[in-house]
């Protein structure tokens, strides 16, 4: 048995290969590689899909977070609250503005930030919060947004793993001041390398971001200090094709996740969906206090798993040294228990059943 965690290879002669090559060829023939028509088409399509007025294509999900913070005026002396169980890039985006990242705990049941875990970390210096839709499951956004609106705190959704996720009928990314997406190759739809985008309904924010991503330029004149953070047209064309198939991708992921949840409930900890929420399962995580032994057992059976993440941000040496210790008991517990199972699009139902059977076999041997 050999079940890889992810398989990104695209073989010549496949339909996926044909679509990729057609997208790349269309941009090559246009001769427009930067800020061209392919990018404009993708930005409009993504805004329509997300249910927002505007979209800005950027060179990474990290820059989407960073530039949204910059555009909202976050800087030195400010604090930004974010969950502790996330990828280092989220905190890095905060640090690049000169602001201080403040790590909050999460719910054990959902692994997501909740208004109750967020509130104790908010101070008079809090300028923004970043709810992270981990694994593609939307946070409970209504109470978070209401809490922040009452305090004039910006809400920036990290929807890097959650393109297409639904919360009370609305897309993840459309619920706060801005929604940030990543198109890294490990995401459900992805560029041929790094890529990202930001969506918003705020016209002023959109206009500021359009200048920030392109050296601060508007009509050929520098209006503000800016950056070089543009989503290239070849990436945009590839993403456009995948966006047209995102519902099919999401459905397959949800079907695999449903098998995992139905079959493993009661054996390991799973993250149940809230009423009104539909995740997209960019990752499928379980929780068990025998995580390391289970991982080794599955590896011995040819089943590749991952730990997301091997070190949560507050526990990295740099953040410990710079900001000291954060008291995050749930985050610390999750760091020892979470395991991501394979849920790649190349998997069959038989593959999923094999993973489930081997997990049950492991626990029977304990």
Short mmCIF file of N, CA and C in Angstrom, two decimals, residues 200-260:
data_model
loop_
_atom_site.label_atom_id
_atom_site.label_comp_id
_atom_site.label_asym_id
_atom_site.label_seq_id
_atom_site.Cartn_x
_atom_site.Cartn_y
_atom_site.Cartn_z
N UNK A 200 -12.48 42.12 -0.77
CA UNK A 200 -13.04 43.10 0.16
C UNK A 200 -14.25 43.77 -0.47
N UNK A 201 -15.08 44.35 0.38
CA UNK A 201 -16.19 45.19 -0.08
C UNK A 201 -15.91 46.67 0.14
N UNK A 202 -14.72 46.97 0.67
CA UNK A 202 -14.34 48.34 1.01
C UNK A 202 -13.59 48.97 -0.16
N UNK A 203 -14.22 49.92 -0.82
CA UNK A 203 -13.62 50.54 -2.01
C UNK A 203 -12.32 51.26 -1.68
N UNK A 204 -12.30 51.99 -0.58
CA UNK A 204 -11.08 52.72 -0.21
C UNK A 204 -9.94 51.76 0.06
N UNK A 205 -10.24 50.66 0.76
CA UNK A 205 -9.22 49.65 1.03
C UNK A 205 -8.71 49.05 -0.27
N UNK A 206 -9.62 48.74 -1.17
CA UNK A 206 -9.25 48.18 -2.48
C UNK A 206 -8.33 49.13 -3.24
N UNK A 207 -8.67 50.40 -3.29
CA UNK A 207 -7.87 51.36 -4.05
C UNK A 207 -6.49 51.52 -3.44
N UNK A 208 -6.40 51.48 -2.12
CA UNK A 208 -5.10 51.55 -1.46
C UNK A 208 -4.26 50.32 -1.79
N UNK A 209 -4.88 49.14 -1.76
CA UNK A 209 -4.15 47.90 -2.04
C UNK A 209 -3.67 47.84 -3.48
N UNK A 210 -4.44 48.37 -4.40
CA UNK A 210 -4.02 48.37 -5.81
C UNK A 210 -2.74 49.18 -5.99
N UNK A 211 -2.57 50.23 -5.19
CA UNK A 211 -1.33 51.01 -5.25
C UNK A 211 -0.21 50.30 -4.49
N UNK A 212 -0.52 49.79 -3.30
CA UNK A 212 0.52 49.14 -2.50
C UNK A 212 1.17 47.97 -3.21
N UNK A 213 0.40 47.19 -3.97
CA UNK A 213 0.96 45.98 -4.62
C UNK A 213 1.87 46.34 -5.79
N UNK A 214 1.81 47.59 -6.27
CA UNK A 214 2.53 47.98 -7.49
C UNK A 214 3.35 49.24 -7.25
N UNK A 215 4.24 49.17 -6.25
CA UNK A 215 5.20 50.24 -5.97
C UNK A 215 4.56 51.57 -5.57
N UNK A 216 3.31 51.56 -5.15
CA UNK A 216 2.65 52.80 -4.78
C UNK A 216 2.18 53.64 -5.95
N UNK A 217 2.20 53.03 -7.15
CA UNK A 217 1.88 53.77 -8.37
C UNK A 217 0.39 53.88 -8.63
N UNK A 218 -0.01 55.03 -9.17
CA UNK A 218 -1.34 55.25 -9.70
C UNK A 218 -1.21 56.23 -10.85
N UNK A 219 -1.67 55.82 -12.02
CA UNK A 219 -1.54 56.65 -13.23
C UNK A 219 -0.09 57.05 -13.48
N UNK A 220 0.83 56.12 -13.20
CA UNK A 220 2.24 56.36 -13.49
C UNK A 220 2.96 57.19 -12.46
N UNK A 221 2.29 57.61 -11.40
CA UNK A 221 2.90 58.45 -10.37
C UNK A 221 2.85 57.73 -9.03
N UNK A 222 3.92 57.85 -8.25
CA UNK A 222 3.97 57.24 -6.92
C UNK A 222 3.13 58.07 -5.96
N UNK A 223 2.10 57.45 -5.42
CA UNK A 223 1.20 58.14 -4.49
C UNK A 223 1.50 57.80 -3.03
N UNK A 224 2.25 56.70 -2.81
CA UNK A 224 2.59 56.25 -1.45
C UNK A 224 3.71 55.25 -1.57
N UNK A 225 4.44 54.98 -0.47
CA UNK A 225 5.42 53.89 -0.52
C UNK A 225 4.70 52.58 -0.83
N UNK A 226 5.28 51.78 -1.70
CA UNK A 226 4.61 50.54 -2.10
C UNK A 226 5.57 49.38 -2.18
N UNK A 227 5.07 48.29 -2.76
CA UNK A 227 5.80 47.04 -2.82
C UNK A 227 5.61 46.41 -4.20
N UNK A 228 6.37 45.38 -4.47
CA UNK A 228 6.19 44.62 -5.70
C UNK A 228 5.53 43.30 -5.30
N UNK A 229 4.21 43.24 -5.41
CA UNK A 229 3.47 42.05 -4.95
C UNK A 229 2.32 41.75 -5.89
N UNK A 230 2.65 41.49 -7.14
CA UNK A 230 1.61 41.28 -8.14
C UNK A 230 1.49 39.79 -8.48
N UNK A 231 0.27 39.32 -8.63
CA UNK A 231 0.03 37.96 -9.11
C UNK A 231 0.27 37.95 -10.61
N UNK A 232 1.23 37.16 -11.07
CA UNK A 232 1.55 37.11 -12.49
C UNK A 232 0.41 36.52 -13.30
N UNK A 233 0.32 36.93 -14.56
CA UNK A 233 -0.79 36.50 -15.41
C UNK A 233 -0.80 35.01 -15.69
N UNK A 234 0.37 34.39 -15.78
CA UNK A 234 0.39 32.94 -16.00
C UNK A 234 -0.26 32.22 -14.83
N UNK A 235 0.08 32.64 -13.61
CA UNK A 235 -0.57 32.06 -12.43
C UNK A 235 -2.07 32.33 -12.47
N UNK A 236 -2.45 33.56 -12.82
CA UNK A 236 -3.87 33.92 -12.84
C UNK A 236 -4.64 33.07 -13.84
N UNK A 237 -4.05 32.81 -15.00
CA UNK A 237 -4.73 32.00 -16.01
C UNK A 237 -4.92 30.56 -15.54
N UNK A 238 -3.90 30.01 -14.90
CA UNK A 238 -4.00 28.65 -14.35
C UNK A 238 -5.06 28.60 -13.26
N UNK A 239 -5.08 29.61 -12.41
CA UNK A 239 -6.06 29.66 -11.33
C UNK A 239 -7.49 29.83 -11.85
N UNK A 240 -7.64 30.57 -12.95
CA UNK A 240 -8.96 30.79 -13.53
C UNK A 240 -9.60 29.45 -13.90
N UNK A 241 -8.83 28.57 -14.53
CA UNK A 241 -9.35 27.26 -14.91
C UNK A 241 -9.75 26.45 -13.69
N UNK A 242 -8.92 26.49 -12.65
CA UNK A 242 -9.23 25.72 -11.45
C UNK A 242 -10.43 26.29 -10.70
N UNK A 243 -10.57 27.62 -10.73
CA UNK A 243 -11.70 28.24 -10.04
C UNK A 243 -13.01 27.77 -10.63
N UNK A 244 -13.02 27.51 -11.91
CA UNK A 244 -14.23 27.01 -12.56
C UNK A 244 -14.59 25.60 -12.09
N UNK A 245 -13.62 24.90 -11.51
CA UNK A 245 -13.86 23.54 -11.02
C UNK A 245 -13.88 23.45 -9.50
N UNK A 246 -13.87 24.61 -8.82
CA UNK A 246 -13.70 24.59 -7.37
C UNK A 246 -14.85 23.88 -6.66
N UNK A 247 -16.06 23.97 -7.19
CA UNK A 247 -17.18 23.29 -6.54
C UNK A 247 -17.00 21.77 -6.61
N UNK A 248 -16.50 21.28 -7.74
CA UNK A 248 -16.24 19.84 -7.88
C UNK A 248 -15.14 19.40 -6.93
N UNK A 249 -14.08 20.21 -6.83
CA UNK A 249 -12.98 19.92 -5.92
C UNK A 249 -13.48 19.86 -4.48
N UNK A 250 -14.28 20.86 -4.11
CA UNK A 250 -14.81 20.93 -2.75
C UNK A 250 -15.70 19.73 -2.44
N UNK A 251 -16.54 19.35 -3.40
CA UNK A 251 -17.45 18.23 -3.18
C UNK A 251 -16.67 16.94 -2.92
N UNK A 252 -15.60 16.70 -3.71
CA UNK A 252 -14.82 15.48 -3.50
C UNK A 252 -14.15 15.50 -2.13
N UNK A 253 -13.61 16.66 -1.75
CA UNK A 253 -12.98 16.76 -0.43
C UNK A 253 -13.99 16.51 0.68
N UNK A 254 -15.18 17.08 0.53
CA UNK A 254 -16.20 16.91 1.57
C UNK A 254 -16.66 15.45 1.66
N UNK A 255 -16.72 14.77 0.53
CA UNK A 255 -17.11 13.35 0.55
C UNK A 255 -16.07 12.51 1.27
N UNK A 256 -14.79 12.78 1.01
CA UNK A 256 -13.74 12.03 1.71
C UNK A 256 -13.77 12.35 3.20
N UNK A 257 -13.94 13.63 3.53
CA UNK A 257 -14.00 14.04 4.93
C UNK A 257 -15.17 13.38 5.66
N UNK A 258 -16.30 13.26 4.96
CA UNK A 258 -17.48 12.64 5.58
C UNK A 258 -17.21 11.18 5.92
N UNK A 259 -16.48 10.48 5.06
CA UNK A 259 -16.12 9.09 5.36
C UNK A 259 -15.22 9.02 6.58
N UNK A 260 -14.20 9.88 6.60
CA UNK A 260 -13.31 9.92 7.76
C UNK A 260 -14.10 10.18 9.05
#
